[in-house]
CSV table of C-alpha atoms in Angstrom, one decimal:
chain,number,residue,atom,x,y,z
A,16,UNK,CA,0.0,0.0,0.0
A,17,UNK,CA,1.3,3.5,-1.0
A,18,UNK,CA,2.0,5.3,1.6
A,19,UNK,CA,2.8,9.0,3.5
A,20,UNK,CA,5.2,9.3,6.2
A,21,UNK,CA,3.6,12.3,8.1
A,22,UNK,CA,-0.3,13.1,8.6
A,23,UNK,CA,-2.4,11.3,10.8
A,24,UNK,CA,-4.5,7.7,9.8
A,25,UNK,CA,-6.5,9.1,7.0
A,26,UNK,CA,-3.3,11.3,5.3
A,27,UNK,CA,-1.0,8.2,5.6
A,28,UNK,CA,-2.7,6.6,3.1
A,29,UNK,CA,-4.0,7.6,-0.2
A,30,UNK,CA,-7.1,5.1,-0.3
A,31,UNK,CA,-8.0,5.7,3.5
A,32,UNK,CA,-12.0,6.6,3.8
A,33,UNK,CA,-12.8,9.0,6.7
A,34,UNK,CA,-13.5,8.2,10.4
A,35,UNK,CA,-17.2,8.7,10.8
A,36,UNK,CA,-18.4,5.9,9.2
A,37,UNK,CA,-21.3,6.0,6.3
A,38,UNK,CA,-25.0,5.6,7.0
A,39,UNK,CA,-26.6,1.9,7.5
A,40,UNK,CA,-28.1,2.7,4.3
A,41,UNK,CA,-25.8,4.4,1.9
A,42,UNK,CA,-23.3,1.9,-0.4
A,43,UNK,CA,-19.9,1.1,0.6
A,44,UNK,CA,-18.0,4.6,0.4
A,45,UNK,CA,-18.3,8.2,1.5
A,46,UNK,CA,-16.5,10.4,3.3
A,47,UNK,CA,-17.0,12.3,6.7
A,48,UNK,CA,-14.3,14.2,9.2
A,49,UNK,CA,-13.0,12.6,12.2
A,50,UNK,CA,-11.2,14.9,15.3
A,51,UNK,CA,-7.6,14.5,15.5
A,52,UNK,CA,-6.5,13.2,17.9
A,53,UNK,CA,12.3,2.6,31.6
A,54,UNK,CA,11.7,-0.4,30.7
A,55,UNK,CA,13.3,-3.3,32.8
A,56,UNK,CA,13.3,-6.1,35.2
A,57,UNK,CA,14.6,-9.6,35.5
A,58,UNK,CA,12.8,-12.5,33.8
A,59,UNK,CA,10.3,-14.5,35.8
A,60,UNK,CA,10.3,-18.2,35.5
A,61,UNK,CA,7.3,-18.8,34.1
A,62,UNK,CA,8.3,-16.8,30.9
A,63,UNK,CA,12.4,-17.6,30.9
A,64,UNK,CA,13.1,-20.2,27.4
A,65,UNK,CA,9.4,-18.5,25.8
A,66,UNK,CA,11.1,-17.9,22.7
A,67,UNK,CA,13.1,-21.0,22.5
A,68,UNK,CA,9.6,-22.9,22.9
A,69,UNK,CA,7.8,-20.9,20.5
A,70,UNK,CA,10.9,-21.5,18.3
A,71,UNK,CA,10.6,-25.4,19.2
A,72,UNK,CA,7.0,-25.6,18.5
A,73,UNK,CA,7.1,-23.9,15.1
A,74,UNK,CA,9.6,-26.1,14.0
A,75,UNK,CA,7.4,-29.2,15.0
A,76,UNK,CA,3.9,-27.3,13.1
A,77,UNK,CA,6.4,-27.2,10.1
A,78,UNK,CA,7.2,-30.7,10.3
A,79,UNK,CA,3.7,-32.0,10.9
A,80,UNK,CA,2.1,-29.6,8.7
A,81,UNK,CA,-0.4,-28.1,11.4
A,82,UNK,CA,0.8,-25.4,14.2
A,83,UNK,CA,0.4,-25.4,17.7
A,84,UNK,CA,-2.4,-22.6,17.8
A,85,UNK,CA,-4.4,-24.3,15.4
A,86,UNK,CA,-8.2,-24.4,17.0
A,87,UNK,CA,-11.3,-25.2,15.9
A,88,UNK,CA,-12.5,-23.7,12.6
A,89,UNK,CA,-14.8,-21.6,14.8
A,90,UNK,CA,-14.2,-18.5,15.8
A,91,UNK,CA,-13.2,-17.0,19.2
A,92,UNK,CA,-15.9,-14.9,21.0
A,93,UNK,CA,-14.7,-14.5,24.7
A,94,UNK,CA,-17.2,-14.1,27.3
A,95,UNK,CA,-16.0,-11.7,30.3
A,96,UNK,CA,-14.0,-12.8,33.0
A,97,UNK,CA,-15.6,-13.3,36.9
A,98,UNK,CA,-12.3,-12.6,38.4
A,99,UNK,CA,-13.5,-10.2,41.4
A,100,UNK,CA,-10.4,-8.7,42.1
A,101,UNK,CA,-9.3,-5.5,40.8
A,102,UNK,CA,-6.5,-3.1,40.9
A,103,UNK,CA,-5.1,-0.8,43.6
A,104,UNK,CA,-4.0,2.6,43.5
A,105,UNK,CA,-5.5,6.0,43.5
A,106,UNK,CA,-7.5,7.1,40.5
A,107,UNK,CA,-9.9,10.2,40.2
A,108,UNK,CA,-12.6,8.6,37.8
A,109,UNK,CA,-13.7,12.7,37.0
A,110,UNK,CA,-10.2,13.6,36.7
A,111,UNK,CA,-9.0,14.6,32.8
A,112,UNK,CA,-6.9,11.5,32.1
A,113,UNK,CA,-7.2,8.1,32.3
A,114,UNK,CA,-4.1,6.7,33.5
A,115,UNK,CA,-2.5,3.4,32.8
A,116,UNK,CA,-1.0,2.8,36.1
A,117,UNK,CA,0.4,-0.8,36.7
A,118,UNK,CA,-1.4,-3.2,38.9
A,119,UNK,CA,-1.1,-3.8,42.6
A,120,UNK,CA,1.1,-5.9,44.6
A,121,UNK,CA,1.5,-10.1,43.2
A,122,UNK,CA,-1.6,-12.0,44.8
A,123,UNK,CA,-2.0,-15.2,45.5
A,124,UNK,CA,-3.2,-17.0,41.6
A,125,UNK,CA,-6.9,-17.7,41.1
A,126,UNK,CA,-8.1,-19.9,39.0
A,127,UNK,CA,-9.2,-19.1,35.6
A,128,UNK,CA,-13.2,-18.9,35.1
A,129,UNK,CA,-13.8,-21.9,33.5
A,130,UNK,CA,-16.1,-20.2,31.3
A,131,UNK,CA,-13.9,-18.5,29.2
A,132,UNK,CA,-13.3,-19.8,26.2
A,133,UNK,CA,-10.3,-18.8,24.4
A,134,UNK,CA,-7.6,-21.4,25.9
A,135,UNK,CA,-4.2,-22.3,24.4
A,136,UNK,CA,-4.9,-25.2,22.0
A,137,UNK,CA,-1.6,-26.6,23.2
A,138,UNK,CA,-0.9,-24.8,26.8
A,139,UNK,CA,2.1,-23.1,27.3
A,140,UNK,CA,5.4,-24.2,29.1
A,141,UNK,CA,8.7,-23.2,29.2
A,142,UNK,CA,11.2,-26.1,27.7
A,143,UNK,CA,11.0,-28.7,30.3
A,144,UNK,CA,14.2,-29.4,32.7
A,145,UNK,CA,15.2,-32.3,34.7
A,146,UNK,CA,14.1,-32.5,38.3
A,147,UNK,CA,15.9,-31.2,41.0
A,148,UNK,CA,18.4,-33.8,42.7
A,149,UNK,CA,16.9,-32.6,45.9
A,150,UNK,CA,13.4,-33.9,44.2
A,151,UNK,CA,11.3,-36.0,46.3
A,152,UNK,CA,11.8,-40.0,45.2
A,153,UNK,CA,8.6,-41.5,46.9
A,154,UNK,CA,6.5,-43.1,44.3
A,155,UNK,CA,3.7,-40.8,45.2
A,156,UNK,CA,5.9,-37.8,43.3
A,157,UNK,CA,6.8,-40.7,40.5
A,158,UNK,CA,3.3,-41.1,39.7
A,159,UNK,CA,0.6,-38.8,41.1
A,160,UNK,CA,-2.7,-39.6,41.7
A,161,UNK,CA,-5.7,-39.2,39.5
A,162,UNK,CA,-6.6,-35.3,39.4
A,163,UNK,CA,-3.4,-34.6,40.9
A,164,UNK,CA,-1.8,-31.5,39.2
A,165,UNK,CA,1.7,-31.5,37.9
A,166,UNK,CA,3.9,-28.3,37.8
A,167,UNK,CA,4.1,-26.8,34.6
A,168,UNK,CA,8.1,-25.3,35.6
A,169,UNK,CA,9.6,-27.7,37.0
A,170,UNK,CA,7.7,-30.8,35.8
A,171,UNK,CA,8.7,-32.6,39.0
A,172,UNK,CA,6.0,-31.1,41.7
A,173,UNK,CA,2.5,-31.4,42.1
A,174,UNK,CA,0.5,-28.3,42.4
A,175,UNK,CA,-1.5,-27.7,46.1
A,176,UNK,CA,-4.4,-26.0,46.3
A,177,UNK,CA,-3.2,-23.0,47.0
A,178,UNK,CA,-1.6,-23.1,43.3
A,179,UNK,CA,2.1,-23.0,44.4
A,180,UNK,CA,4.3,-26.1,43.6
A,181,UNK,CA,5.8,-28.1,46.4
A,182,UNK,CA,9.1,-29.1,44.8
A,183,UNK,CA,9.7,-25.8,43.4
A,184,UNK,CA,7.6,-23.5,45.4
A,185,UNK,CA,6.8,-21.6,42.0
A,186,UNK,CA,3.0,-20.0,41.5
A,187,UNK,CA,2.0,-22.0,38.9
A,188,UNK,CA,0.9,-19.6,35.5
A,189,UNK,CA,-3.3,-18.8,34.7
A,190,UNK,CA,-5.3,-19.8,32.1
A,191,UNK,CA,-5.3,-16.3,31.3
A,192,UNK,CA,-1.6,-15.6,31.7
A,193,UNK,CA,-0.7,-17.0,28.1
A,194,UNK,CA,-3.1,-17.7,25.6
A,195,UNK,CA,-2.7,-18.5,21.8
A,196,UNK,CA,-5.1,-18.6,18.9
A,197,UNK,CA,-5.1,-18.9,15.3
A,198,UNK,CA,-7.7,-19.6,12.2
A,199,UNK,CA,-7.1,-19.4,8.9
A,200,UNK,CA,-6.3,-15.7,8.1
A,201,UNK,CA,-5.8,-14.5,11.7
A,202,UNK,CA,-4.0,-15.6,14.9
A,203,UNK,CA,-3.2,-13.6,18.4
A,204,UNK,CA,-1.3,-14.2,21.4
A,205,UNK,CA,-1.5,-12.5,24.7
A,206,UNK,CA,1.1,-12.9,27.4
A,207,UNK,CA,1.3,-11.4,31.4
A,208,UNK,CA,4.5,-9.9,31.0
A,209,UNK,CA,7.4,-9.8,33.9
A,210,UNK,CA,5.7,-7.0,36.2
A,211,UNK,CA,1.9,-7.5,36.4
A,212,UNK,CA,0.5,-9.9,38.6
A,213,UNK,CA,-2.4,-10.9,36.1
A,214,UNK,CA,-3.2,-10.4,32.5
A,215,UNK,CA,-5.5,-7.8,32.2
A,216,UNK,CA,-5.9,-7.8,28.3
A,217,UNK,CA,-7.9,-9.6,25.9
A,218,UNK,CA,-8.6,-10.5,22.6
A,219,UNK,CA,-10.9,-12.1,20.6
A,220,UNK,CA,-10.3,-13.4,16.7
A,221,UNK,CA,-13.2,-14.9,14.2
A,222,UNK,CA,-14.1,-15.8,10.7
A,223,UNK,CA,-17.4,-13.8,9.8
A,224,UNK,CA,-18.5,-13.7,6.0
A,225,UNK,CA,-19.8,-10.8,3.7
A,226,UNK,CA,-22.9,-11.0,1.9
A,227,UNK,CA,-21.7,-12.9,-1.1
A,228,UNK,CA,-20.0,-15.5,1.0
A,229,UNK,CA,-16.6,-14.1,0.8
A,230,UNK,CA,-14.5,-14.4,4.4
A,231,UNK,CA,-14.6,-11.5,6.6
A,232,UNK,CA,-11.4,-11.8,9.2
A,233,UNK,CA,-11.6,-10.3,12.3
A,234,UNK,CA,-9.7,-9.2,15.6
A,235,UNK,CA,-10.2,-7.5,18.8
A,236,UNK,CA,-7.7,-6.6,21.3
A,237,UNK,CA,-8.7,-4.4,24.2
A,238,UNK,CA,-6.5,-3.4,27.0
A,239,UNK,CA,-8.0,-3.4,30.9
A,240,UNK,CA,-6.5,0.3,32.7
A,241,UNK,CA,-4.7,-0.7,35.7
A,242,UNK,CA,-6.0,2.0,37.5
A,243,UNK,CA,-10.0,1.2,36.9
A,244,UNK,CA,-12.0,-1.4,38.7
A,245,UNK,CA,-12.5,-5.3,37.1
A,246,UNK,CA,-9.4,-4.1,34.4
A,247,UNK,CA,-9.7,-7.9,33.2
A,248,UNK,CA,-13.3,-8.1,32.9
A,249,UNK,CA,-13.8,-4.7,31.2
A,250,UNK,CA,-11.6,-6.3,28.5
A,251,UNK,CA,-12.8,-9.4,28.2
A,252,UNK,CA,-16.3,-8.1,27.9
A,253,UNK,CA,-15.6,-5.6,25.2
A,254,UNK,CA,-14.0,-8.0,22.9
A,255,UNK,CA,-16.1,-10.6,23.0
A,256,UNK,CA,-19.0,-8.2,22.4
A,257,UNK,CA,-17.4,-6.5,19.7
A,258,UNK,CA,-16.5,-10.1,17.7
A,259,UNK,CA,-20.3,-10.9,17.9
A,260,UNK,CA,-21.7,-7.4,17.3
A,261,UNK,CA,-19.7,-7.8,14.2
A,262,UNK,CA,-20.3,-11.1,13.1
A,263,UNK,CA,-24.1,-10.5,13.3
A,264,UNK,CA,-23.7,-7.8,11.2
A,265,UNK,CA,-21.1,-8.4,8.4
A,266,UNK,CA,-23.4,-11.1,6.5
A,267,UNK,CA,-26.7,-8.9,6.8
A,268,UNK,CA,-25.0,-6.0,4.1
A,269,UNK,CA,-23.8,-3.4,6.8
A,270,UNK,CA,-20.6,-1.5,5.5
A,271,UNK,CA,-17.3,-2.5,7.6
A,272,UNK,CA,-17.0,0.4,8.9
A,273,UNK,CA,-20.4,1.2,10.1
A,274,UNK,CA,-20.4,-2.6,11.5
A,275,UNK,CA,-17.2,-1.2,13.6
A,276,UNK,CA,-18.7,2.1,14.9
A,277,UNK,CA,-21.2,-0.1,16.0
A,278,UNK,CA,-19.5,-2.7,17.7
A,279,UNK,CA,-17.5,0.0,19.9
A,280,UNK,CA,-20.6,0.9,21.2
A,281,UNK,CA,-21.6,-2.4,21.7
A,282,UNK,CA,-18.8,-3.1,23.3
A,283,UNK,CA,-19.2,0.2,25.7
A,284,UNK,CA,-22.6,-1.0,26.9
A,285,UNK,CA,-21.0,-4.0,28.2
A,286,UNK,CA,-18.1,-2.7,29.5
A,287,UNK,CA,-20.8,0.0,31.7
A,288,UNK,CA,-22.7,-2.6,32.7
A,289,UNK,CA,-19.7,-4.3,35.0
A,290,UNK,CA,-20.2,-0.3,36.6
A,291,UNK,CA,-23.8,-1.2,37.7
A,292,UNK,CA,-23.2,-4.5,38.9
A,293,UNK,CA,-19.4,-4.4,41.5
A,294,UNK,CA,-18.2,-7.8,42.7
A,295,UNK,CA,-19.0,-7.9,46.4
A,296,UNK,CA,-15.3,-8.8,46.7
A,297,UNK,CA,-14.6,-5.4,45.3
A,298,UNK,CA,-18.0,-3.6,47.4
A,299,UNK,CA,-15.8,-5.0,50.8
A,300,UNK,CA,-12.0,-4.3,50.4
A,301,UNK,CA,-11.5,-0.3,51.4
A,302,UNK,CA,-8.1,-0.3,50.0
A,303,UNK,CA,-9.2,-1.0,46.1
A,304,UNK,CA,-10.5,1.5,44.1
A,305,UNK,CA,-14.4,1.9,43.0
A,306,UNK,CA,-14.3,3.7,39.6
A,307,UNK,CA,-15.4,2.4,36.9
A,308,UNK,CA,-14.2,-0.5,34.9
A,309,UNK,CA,-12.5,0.3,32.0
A,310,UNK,CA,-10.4,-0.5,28.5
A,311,UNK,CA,-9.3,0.5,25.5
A,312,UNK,CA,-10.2,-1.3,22.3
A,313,UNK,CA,-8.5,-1.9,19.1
A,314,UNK,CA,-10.2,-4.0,16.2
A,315,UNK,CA,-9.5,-4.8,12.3
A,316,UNK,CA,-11.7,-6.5,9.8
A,317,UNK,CA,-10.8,-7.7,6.2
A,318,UNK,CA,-12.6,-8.5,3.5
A,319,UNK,CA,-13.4,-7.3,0.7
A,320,UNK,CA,-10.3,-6.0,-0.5
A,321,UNK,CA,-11.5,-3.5,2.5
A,322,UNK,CA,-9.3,-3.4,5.9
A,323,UNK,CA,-11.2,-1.3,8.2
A,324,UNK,CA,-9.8,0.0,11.8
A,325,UNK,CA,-12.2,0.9,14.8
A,326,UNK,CA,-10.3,2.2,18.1
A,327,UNK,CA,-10.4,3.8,21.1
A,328,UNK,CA,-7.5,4.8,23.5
A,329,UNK,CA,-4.0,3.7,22.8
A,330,UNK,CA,-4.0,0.4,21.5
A,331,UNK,CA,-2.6,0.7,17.8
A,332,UNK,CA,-2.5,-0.9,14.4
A,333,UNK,CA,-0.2,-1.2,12.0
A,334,UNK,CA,-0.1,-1.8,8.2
A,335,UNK,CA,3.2,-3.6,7.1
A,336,UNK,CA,3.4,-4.8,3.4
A,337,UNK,CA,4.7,-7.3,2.4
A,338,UNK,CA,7.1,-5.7,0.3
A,339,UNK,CA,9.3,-4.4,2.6
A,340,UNK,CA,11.0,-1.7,0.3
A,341,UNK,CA,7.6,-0.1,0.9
A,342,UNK,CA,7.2,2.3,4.2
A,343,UNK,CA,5.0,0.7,7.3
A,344,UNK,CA,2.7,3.0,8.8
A,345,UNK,CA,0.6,2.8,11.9
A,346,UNK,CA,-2.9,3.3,11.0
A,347,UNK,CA,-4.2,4.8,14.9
A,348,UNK,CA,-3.7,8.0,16.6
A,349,UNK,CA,-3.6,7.6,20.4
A,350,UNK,CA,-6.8,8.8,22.5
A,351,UNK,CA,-4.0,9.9,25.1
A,352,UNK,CA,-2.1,13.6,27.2
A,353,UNK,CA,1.1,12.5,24.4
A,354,UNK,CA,-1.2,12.7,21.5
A,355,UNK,CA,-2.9,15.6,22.2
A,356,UNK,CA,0.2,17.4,23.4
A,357,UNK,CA,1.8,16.8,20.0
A,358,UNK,CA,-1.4,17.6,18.1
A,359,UNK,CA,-1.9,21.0,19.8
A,360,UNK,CA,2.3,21.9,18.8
A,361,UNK,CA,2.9,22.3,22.0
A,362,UNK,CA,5.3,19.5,22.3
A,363,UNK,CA,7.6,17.7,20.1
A,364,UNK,CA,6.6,14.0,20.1
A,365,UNK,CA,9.8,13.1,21.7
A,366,UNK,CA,9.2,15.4,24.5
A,367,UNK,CA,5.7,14.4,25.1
A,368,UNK,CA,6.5,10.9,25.0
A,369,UNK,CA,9.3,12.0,27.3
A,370,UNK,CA,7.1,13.4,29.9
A,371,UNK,CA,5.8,11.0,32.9
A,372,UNK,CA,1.9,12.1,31.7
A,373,UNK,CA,2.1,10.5,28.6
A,374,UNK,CA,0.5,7.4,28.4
A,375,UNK,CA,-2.1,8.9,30.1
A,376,UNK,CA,-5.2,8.1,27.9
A,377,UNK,CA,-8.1,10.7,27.3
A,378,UNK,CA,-10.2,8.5,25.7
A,379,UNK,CA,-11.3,4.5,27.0
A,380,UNK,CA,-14.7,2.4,27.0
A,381,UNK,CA,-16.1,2.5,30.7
A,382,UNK,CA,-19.0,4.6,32.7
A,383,UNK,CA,-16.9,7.1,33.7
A,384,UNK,CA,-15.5,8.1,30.1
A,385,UNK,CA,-16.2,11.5,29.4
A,386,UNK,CA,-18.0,11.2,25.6
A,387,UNK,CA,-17.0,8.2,23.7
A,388,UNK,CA,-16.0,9.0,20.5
A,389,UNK,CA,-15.4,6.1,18.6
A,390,UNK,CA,-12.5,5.9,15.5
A,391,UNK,CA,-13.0,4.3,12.6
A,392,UNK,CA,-11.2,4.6,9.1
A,393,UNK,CA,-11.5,1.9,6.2
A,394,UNK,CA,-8.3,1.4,3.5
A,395,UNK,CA,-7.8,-0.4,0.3
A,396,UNK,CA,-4.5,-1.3,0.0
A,397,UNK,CA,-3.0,-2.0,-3.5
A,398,UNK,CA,-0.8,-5.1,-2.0
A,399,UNK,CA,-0.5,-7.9,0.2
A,400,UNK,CA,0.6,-7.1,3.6
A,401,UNK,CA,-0.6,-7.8,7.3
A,402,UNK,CA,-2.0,-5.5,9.9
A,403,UNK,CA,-0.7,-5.7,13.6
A,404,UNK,CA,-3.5,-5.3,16.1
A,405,UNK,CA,-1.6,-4.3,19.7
A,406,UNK,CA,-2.0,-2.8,23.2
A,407,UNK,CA,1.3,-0.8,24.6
A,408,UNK,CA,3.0,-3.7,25.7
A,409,UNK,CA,4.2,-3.9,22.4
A,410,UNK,CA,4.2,-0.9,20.9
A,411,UNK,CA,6.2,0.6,24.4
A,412,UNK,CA,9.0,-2.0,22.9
A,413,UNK,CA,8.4,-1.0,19.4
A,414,UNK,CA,6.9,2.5,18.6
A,415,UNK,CA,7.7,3.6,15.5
A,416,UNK,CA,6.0,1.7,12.3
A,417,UNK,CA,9.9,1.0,11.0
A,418,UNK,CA,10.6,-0.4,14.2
A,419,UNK,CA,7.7,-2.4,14.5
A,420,UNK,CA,8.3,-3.7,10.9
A,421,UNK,CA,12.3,-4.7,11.3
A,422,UNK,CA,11.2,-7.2,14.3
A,423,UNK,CA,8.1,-8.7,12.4
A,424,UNK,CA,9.3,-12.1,10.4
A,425,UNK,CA,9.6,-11.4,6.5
A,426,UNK,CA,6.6,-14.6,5.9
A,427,UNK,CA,4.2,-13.1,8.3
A,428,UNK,CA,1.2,-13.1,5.7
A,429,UNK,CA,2.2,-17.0,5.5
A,430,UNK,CA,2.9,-17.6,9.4
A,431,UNK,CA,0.6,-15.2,11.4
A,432,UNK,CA,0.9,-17.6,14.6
A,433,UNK,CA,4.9,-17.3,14.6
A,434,UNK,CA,4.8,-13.7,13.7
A,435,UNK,CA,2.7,-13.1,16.9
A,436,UNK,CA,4.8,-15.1,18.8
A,437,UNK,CA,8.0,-13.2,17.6
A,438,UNK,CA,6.5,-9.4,18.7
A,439,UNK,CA,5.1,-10.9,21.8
A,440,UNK,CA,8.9,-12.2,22.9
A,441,UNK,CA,10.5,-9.1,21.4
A,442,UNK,CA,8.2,-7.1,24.4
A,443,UNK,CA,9.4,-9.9,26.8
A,444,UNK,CA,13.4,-9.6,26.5
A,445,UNK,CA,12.3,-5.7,26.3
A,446,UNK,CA,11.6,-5.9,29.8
A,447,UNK,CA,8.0,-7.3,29.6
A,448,UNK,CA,6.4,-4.0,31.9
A,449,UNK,CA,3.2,-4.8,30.6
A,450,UNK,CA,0.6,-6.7,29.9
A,451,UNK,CA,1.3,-7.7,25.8
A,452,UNK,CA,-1.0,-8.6,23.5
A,453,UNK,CA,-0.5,-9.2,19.4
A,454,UNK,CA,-3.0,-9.8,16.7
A,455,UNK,CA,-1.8,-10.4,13.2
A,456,UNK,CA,-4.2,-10.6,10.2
A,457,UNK,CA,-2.6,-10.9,6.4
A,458,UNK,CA,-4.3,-9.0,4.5
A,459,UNK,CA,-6.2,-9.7,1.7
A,460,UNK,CA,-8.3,-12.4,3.7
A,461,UNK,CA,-7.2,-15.7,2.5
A,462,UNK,CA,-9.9,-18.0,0.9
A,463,UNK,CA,-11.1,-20.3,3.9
A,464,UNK,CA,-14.2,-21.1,5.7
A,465,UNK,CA,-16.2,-18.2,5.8
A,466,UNK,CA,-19.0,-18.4,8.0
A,467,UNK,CA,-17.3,-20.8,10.1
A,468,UNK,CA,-19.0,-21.4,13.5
């Protein structure tokens, strides 16, 4: 896709259509305006040898012809988490910014809701490593008993109850700490990071069809703030939302874009709704915040020959072609104090981005926003490429579209699974501060099972 190096979304490339998006009724097209718009810390165990086994198991898909992500040709609508806790620290819900302020102290690991569905299709674990001499012999450690857990680290424990192993003593990782998915023409992965003490993103990735049957690709990642209430159930609920809003309404005729604009919205009902209905957990503990639940959301759709963008607060996207002489570009403008700093000339980018304020977002789905204003632009790119789907915990490790590009593998339109892998594990040796979650979908859609359910 040609493109600019300066200008915001709709400047950077010439067949971008504007941000509002057209009437239910009018035919794809039209144009409206839109408004403008130390990293660190030592591995932990659960994460150390990642890249090595995401190396290990790509080498085993190629072999056997299927990778490890591979799923059910279905696609992935998540419903929200019921994890009650949330995050401490001081927030002003009816302050100007929304900050993303990193979670409270490590707490002892829950387990996952069993009712959420995205799960690894084969679960994640770091290369496995002989037992400890010190290892307990007794035949009860040899072979556990029936239901009896086995730790995922050190593959010589079994797991108590309290989710700690008793050979190595290690918290054993959540369903939710590392999850992988991939269908044909899409695949995300969503890791915890060094620092936080739980994943508090989310993602959700589907087939969907147009009207004449073609495949319709789609992804959702969505990013919990720290600082809000229920972070990982604001996110989980908006992206799950979002994949069905769309999904109901791709096949009926509704433009992309218009399908997008409406599945923000969608998605901001739900995410308002947690608001209305606290957690007892949460209604008890005086030392956890009670604003709002919140989120930002990022989503793509192809299909077409139509890749359409829908966000709200800092999570980006990111067109890279496949011909790599050709100039990346980020398709987003952050809803955040940086943004609008650099927008208003009153900073240089590198001095907002500089400042301690700037990944202070101004714009988020949850009760307390101020007016949601949702983004949307749709493209038409003139060449094969993929579009990168992201919260910060990426793009914190890889900002600029040129950056982003030189880490993403040369076959990602081929290999979306590895591709996602390989940005996910460039944020972990970064430092892993965040929470990081990576969607990749080659665009144009590849022929495959539309419709699938």
């Amino acid at each position: 896709m040609q493109v600019h190096a300066q200008g915001d979304a709709q400047s950077r490339a010439p067949h971008a259509e504007a941000s509002v998006p057209p009437s239910a009724g009018s035919p794809y097209g039209g144009h409206a305006h839109r408004a403008a718009a130390s990293h660190g810390g030592a591995p932990d165990p659960r994460i150390a040898g990642y890249d090595l086994a995401a190396e290990a198991a790509d080498r085993s898909a190629d072999a056997n012809g299927s990778g490890p992500g591979t799923g059910p040709a279905g696609p992935t609508v998540p419903a929200a988490s019921t994890d009650p806790t949330g995050p401490t620290g001081p927030t002003d819900p009816a302050g100007p910014p929304h900050p993303q302020a990193p979670g409270g102290p490590a707490e002892p690991p829950a387990q996952s809701p069993a009712s959420s569905p995205i799960t690894p299709d084969t679960p994640f674990a770091p290369p496995p490593s002989p037992p400890s001499p010190s290892s307990p012999s007794s035949p009860e450690h040899q072979t556990p008993a029936q239901g009896t857990s086995i730790c995922a680290l050190c593959h010589a424990g079994t797991v108590t109850g309290d989710g700690y192993c008793e050979n190595c003593g290690h918290a054993q990782p959540r369903e939710r700490d590392h999850m992988e998915r991939e269908l044909p023409g899409v695949a995300a992965v969503t890791d915890r990071g060094h620092r936080h003490h739980r994943n508090e993103d989310f993602f959700a990735v589907a087939e969907g069809a147009l009207p004449d049957g073609s495949p319709a690709v789609l992804a959702i990642v969505c990013d919990g703030v720290s600082s809000a209430s229920r972070p990982d159930d604001a996110s989980a609920a908006a992206s799950g939302v979002a994949a069905r809003s769309l999904l109901a309404a791709l096949p009926g005729g509704t433009h992309p874009q218009r399908a997008m604009h409406d599945a923000i919205l969608a998605a901001a009902k739900s995410v308002n709704a947690l608001a209305a209905a606290p957690s007892q957990a949460q209604q008890h503990d005086p030392y956890r915040q009670q604003n709002a639940p919140a989120c930002t959301f990022v989503g793509a759709v192809v299909g077409g020959g139509l890749l359409v963008i829908g966000w709200v607060g800092d999570s980006r996207a990111y067109w890279v072609p496949d011909d790599r002489s050709a100039p990346a570009v980020r398709l987003t403008e952050d809803d955040s104090w940086a943004a609008q700093m650099v927008a208003n000339n009153l900073m240089s980018e590198a001095e907002a981005y500089a400042d301690d304020r700037a990944h202070a977002i101004t714009g988020w789905l949850g009760a307390d926003a101020y007016e949601l204003e949702p983004h949307t632009a749709s493209f038409k790119p003139d060449g094969p490429g993929v579009v990168v789907v992201c919260t910060d915990g990426l793009w914190n490790y890889a900002e600029a579209a040129e950056q982003l590009a030189a880490v993403l593998p040369g076959d990602a339109h081929d290999r979306p699974l590895h591709s996602a892998r390989t940005l996910v594990a460039h944020a972990l040796a970064g430092g892993g501060h965040d929470n990081v979650t990576v969607a990749v979908v080659p665009f144009p859609a590849p022929p495959g099972r539309a419709g699938s359910a």
